């Protein structure tokens, strides 16, 4: 069975601090995909990034960066120079493909990030 | 491009009453998903549709929950009768392609409160 663990329930930082959100996953699949979604107070989950199991290159997008380490089954997310607008719940998710189309996302319990002035 | 639309955004009902949620996916997205999100938890899949066919409903409590996607476009999720434990956010998502790399696009959800 697939499992995603986000051990940090809530993190509070002061604006401009860097913050890392941890994600550890379990799967028996050799091919899989990992996702990060952001859920602001409005409730709509917003896609941030997708990474496949064969690509361990770190990725940077503006103030966001992701560190994928297959050896430790981790896919951590770092926000550099955090801003108040980054305040949200962040979910890590693991994907398995369905026969015939679509995919099933297994989500972690999320990390509530609060960025204060 | 319009996003996934859900209505209502909020619903308050008394236990044992029926309730229905509506979802209109992004145009052209064949796959539609209904998720349940309890407070402080990640979303959990209830049912997945490929066009009008429910291809995975293994997590749907079929004694009280039902869903339909008659024309392969919009979808309705129903609970009858509702119980106190059904209070949660019900999220709808859609995706275009096939495979494990699919990006799912989520609607804002319907927050259900059962009194």
Short mmCIF file of C-alpha atoms in Angstrom, two decimals:
data_model
loop_
_atom_site.label_atom_id
_atom_site.label_comp_id
_atom_site.label_asym_id
_atom_site.label_seq_id
_atom_site.Cartn_x
_atom_site.Cartn_y
_atom_site.Cartn_z
CA UNK A 1 0.00 0.00 0.00
CA UNK A 2 1.11 3.50 -0.72
CA UNK A 3 1.72 5.91 2.13
CA UNK A 4 2.84 9.51 2.47
CA UNK A 5 4.03 10.97 5.76
CA UNK A 6 4.28 14.67 6.50
CA UNK A 7 5.50 14.71 10.07
CA UNK A 8 5.32 18.49 10.47
CA UNK A 9 1.76 19.42 11.33
CA UNK A 10 2.35 23.15 11.60
CA UNK A 11 5.31 25.45 10.99
CA UNK A 12 5.48 29.14 11.86
CA UNK A 13 8.16 31.41 10.43
CA UNK A 14 8.81 35.09 10.15
CA UNK A 15 8.72 36.62 6.69
CA UNK A 16 11.96 36.28 4.71
CA UNK A 17 13.00 33.15 6.56
CA UNK A 18 13.65 29.97 4.59
CA UNK A 19 11.48 26.98 5.43
CA UNK A 20 11.59 23.31 4.44
CA UNK A 21 8.55 21.05 4.40
CA UNK A 22 9.33 17.36 4.74
CA UNK A 23 7.70 14.48 2.86
CA UNK A 24 8.50 10.79 3.19
CA UNK A 25 6.74 8.18 1.07
CA UNK A 26 6.33 4.42 0.83
CA UNK A 27 5.57 2.47 -2.31
CA UNK A 28 6.36 -0.88 -3.91
CA UNK A 29 6.09 0.53 -7.40
CA UNK A 30 9.28 1.10 -9.35
CA UNK A 31 7.65 3.82 -11.41
CA UNK A 32 5.73 6.46 -9.57
CA UNK A 33 5.15 10.18 -9.42
CA UNK A 34 5.29 12.61 -6.55
CA UNK A 35 3.36 15.85 -6.34
CA UNK A 36 3.15 18.91 -4.14
CA UNK A 37 -0.10 20.84 -3.84
CA UNK A 38 -0.85 24.08 -2.01
CA UNK A 39 -4.21 24.64 -0.31
CA UNK A 40 -4.80 28.30 0.60
CA UNK A 41 -7.66 29.29 2.90
CA UNK A 42 -9.97 29.46 -0.12
CA UNK A 43 -9.83 25.66 -0.18
CA UNK A 44 -8.79 24.93 -3.76
CA UNK A 45 -5.73 22.72 -4.11
CA UNK A 46 -3.18 24.27 -6.43
CA UNK A 47 -0.64 22.11 -8.25
CA UNK A 48 2.98 23.09 -7.60
CA UNK A 49 5.20 20.35 -9.01
CA UNK A 50 5.32 16.80 -10.35
CA UNK A 51 8.41 14.58 -10.22
CA UNK A 52 8.86 11.06 -11.58
CA UNK A 53 10.80 8.35 -9.81
CA UNK A 54 13.54 8.25 -12.42
CA UNK A 55 14.44 11.89 -12.20
CA UNK A 56 16.34 12.73 -9.04
CA UNK A 57 17.48 16.13 -10.19
CA UNK A 58 16.56 18.89 -7.81
CA UNK A 59 14.30 21.54 -9.22
CA UNK A 60 14.07 25.25 -8.58
CA UNK A 61 11.22 27.52 -9.56
CA UNK A 62 11.62 31.04 -8.31
CA UNK A 63 11.59 30.92 -4.51
CA UNK A 64 10.53 27.25 -4.51
CA UNK A 65 12.87 24.30 -4.69
CA UNK A 66 12.42 20.57 -4.33
CA UNK A 67 14.87 17.90 -3.20
CA UNK A 68 14.05 14.35 -4.27
CA UNK A 69 16.14 11.59 -2.69
CA UNK A 70 15.11 8.10 -3.70
CA UNK A 71 17.56 6.52 -1.24
CA UNK A 72 15.65 7.98 1.69
CA UNK A 73 12.22 8.02 -0.01
CA UNK A 74 11.92 11.74 0.58
CA UNK A 75 10.67 14.63 -1.51
CA UNK A 76 11.21 17.80 0.48
CA UNK A 77 10.02 21.29 -0.45
CA UNK A 78 11.88 24.48 0.43
CA UNK A 79 10.55 28.01 0.23
CA UNK A 80 13.30 30.63 0.21
CA UNK A 81 12.63 34.08 1.63
CA UNK A 82 9.08 33.19 2.68
CA UNK A 83 6.25 35.68 2.25
CA UNK A 84 2.90 36.08 3.98
CA UNK A 85 1.19 34.90 0.78
CA UNK A 86 2.91 31.54 1.23
CA UNK A 87 0.71 30.85 4.25
CA UNK A 88 -1.31 27.76 3.39
CA UNK A 89 -1.52 24.03 3.90
CA UNK A 90 0.92 22.12 1.72
CA UNK A 91 0.26 18.54 0.69
CA UNK A 92 2.67 15.98 -0.67
CA UNK A 93 1.07 13.21 -2.74
CA UNK A 94 2.12 9.94 -4.35
CA UNK A 95 0.56 8.76 -7.58
CA UNK A 96 -0.19 5.32 -8.96
CA UNK A 97 -1.63 4.81 -12.40
CA UNK A 98 -5.00 3.22 -12.93
CA UNK A 99 -5.52 0.74 -15.71
CA UNK A 100 -7.58 2.48 -18.34
CA UNK A 101 -6.65 5.99 -17.39
CA UNK A 102 -6.37 8.49 -14.61
CA UNK A 103 -4.31 8.14 -11.52
CA UNK A 104 -4.85 7.74 -7.81
CA UNK A 105 -3.26 10.27 -5.52
CA UNK A 106 -2.40 9.27 -1.97
CA UNK A 107 -2.01 12.42 0.07
CA UNK A 108 -0.12 13.11 3.26
CA UNK A 109 -1.86 14.85 6.14
CA UNK A 110 -0.46 18.22 5.12
CA UNK A 111 1.73 20.85 6.76
CA UNK A 112 0.15 24.14 7.81
CA UNK A 113 2.64 26.93 7.07
CA UNK A 114 2.12 30.28 8.76
CA UNK A 115 4.30 33.17 7.67
CA UNK A 116 4.11 36.20 9.91
CA UNK A 117 5.37 39.74 9.48
CA UNK B 1 -9.89 28.31 -19.30
CA UNK B 2 -12.47 27.95 -16.55
CA UNK B 3 -11.49 25.79 -13.60
CA UNK B 4 -13.42 23.03 -11.88
CA UNK B 5 -16.73 24.40 -10.62
CA UNK B 6 -18.48 23.08 -7.54
CA UNK B 7 -21.72 24.03 -5.87
CA UNK B 8 -22.81 24.76 -3.29
CA UNK B 9 -19.72 26.03 -1.50
CA UNK B 10 -21.29 25.50 1.91
CA UNK B 11 -24.15 23.33 3.10
CA UNK B 12 -25.60 22.90 6.56
CA UNK B 13 -28.16 20.16 7.13
CA UNK B 14 -29.58 18.13 9.97
CA UNK B 15 -28.66 14.48 10.32
CA UNK B 16 -30.79 12.02 8.37
CA UNK B 17 -31.46 14.61 5.67
CA UNK B 18 -30.32 14.05 2.08
CA UNK B 19 -27.75 16.30 0.41
CA UNK B 20 -26.27 16.59 -3.07
CA UNK B 21 -23.13 18.20 -4.43
CA UNK B 22 -22.54 19.20 -8.03
CA UNK B 23 -19.29 19.37 -10.00
CA UNK B 24 -18.50 20.61 -13.50
CA UNK B 25 -14.98 19.63 -14.58
CA UNK B 26 -12.68 21.50 -16.90
CA UNK B 27 -13.84 21.21 -20.49
CA UNK B 28 -12.23 18.28 -22.25
CA UNK B 29 -11.23 16.45 -19.07
CA UNK B 30 -12.50 12.89 -19.30
CA UNK B 31 -11.51 11.81 -15.81
CA UNK B 32 -13.43 13.11 -12.82
CA UNK B 33 -12.68 12.42 -9.16
CA UNK B 34 -14.59 12.96 -5.94
CA UNK B 35 -12.53 13.28 -2.77
CA UNK B 36 -13.42 13.56 0.91
CA UNK B 37 -11.28 15.81 3.07
CA UNK B 38 -11.69 15.64 6.83
CA UNK B 39 -10.40 18.45 9.00
CA UNK B 40 -6.63 18.30 9.34
CA UNK B 41 -6.30 15.49 6.80
CA UNK B 42 -5.39 15.11 3.18
CA UNK B 43 -8.04 14.34 0.56
CA UNK B 44 -9.11 10.71 0.18
CA UNK B 45 -10.52 9.37 -3.06
CA UNK B 46 -14.18 8.35 -3.02
CA UNK B 47 -14.83 7.61 -6.68
CA UNK B 48 -13.27 8.07 -10.09
CA UNK B 49 -15.05 8.37 -13.43
CA UNK B 50 -13.71 7.79 -16.91
CA UNK B 51 -16.29 9.59 -19.02
CA UNK B 52 -19.63 8.31 -17.70
CA UNK B 53 -18.26 5.09 -16.22
CA UNK B 54 -17.38 4.76 -12.54
CA UNK B 55 -14.14 2.81 -12.81
CA UNK B 56 -13.14 2.90 -9.14
CA UNK B 57 -15.72 3.28 -6.38
CA UNK B 58 -14.11 0.97 -3.86
CA UNK B 59 -13.84 3.74 -1.24
CA UNK B 60 -17.42 4.97 -1.62
CA UNK B 61 -19.72 3.97 1.28
CA UNK B 62 -22.44 2.62 -0.93
CA UNK B 63 -25.05 2.24 1.78
CA UNK B 64 -25.56 5.99 1.89
CA UNK B 65 -23.42 7.55 -0.84
CA UNK B 66 -24.15 7.54 -4.55
CA UNK B 67 -22.73 9.37 -7.54
CA UNK B 68 -23.52 9.81 -11.18
CA UNK B 69 -22.01 11.33 -14.29
CA UNK B 70 -24.73 10.62 -16.81
CA UNK B 71 -23.41 12.43 -19.88
CA UNK B 72 -19.75 12.13 -19.04
CA UNK B 73 -19.44 15.80 -18.18
CA UNK B 74 -20.79 17.13 -14.89
CA UNK B 75 -21.32 14.94 -11.87
CA UNK B 76 -23.44 14.75 -8.73
CA UNK B 77 -22.50 13.18 -5.41
CA UNK B 78 -25.35 12.38 -3.04
CA UNK B 79 -25.57 11.36 0.60
CA UNK B 80 -28.80 9.91 1.92
CA UNK B 81 -29.24 9.96 4.83
CA UNK B 82 -26.44 12.15 6.14
CA UNK B 83 -24.77 11.33 9.45
CA UNK B 84 -22.82 13.54 11.83
CA UNK B 85 -19.56 11.95 10.71
CA UNK B 86 -20.14 13.08 7.14
CA UNK B 87 -19.21 16.64 8.07
CA UNK B 88 -16.20 17.37 5.86
CA UNK B 89 -15.12 19.07 2.65
CA UNK B 90 -16.03 17.27 -0.55
CA UNK B 91 -13.61 18.03 -3.36
CA UNK B 92 -14.03 17.41 -7.04
CA UNK B 93 -11.07 17.15 -9.41
CA UNK B 94 -10.58 16.45 -13.09
CA UNK B 95 -7.73 15.47 -15.36
CA UNK B 96 -7.21 15.21 -19.10
CA UNK B 97 -4.82 12.44 -19.89
CA UNK B 98 -3.95 8.99 -18.72
CA UNK B 99 -1.15 7.69 -16.58
CA UNK B 100 0.38 8.25 -13.18
CA UNK B 101 1.79 11.63 -14.17
CA UNK B 102 -1.61 13.20 -14.60
CA UNK B 103 -2.07 16.57 -13.01
CA UNK B 104 -5.40 16.74 -11.28
CA UNK B 105 -7.16 20.09 -11.15
CA UNK B 106 -9.26 20.68 -8.05
CA UNK B 107 -12.37 22.67 -7.41
CA UNK B 108 -12.88 24.81 -4.28
CA UNK B 109 -14.88 22.10 -2.55
CA UNK B 110 -18.20 21.94 -0.73
CA UNK B 111 -18.00 22.24 3.03
CA UNK B 112 -20.73 20.09 4.58
CA UNK B 113 -21.85 20.52 8.17
CA UNK B 114 -24.25 17.93 9.57
CA UNK B 115 -26.01 18.98 12.79
#
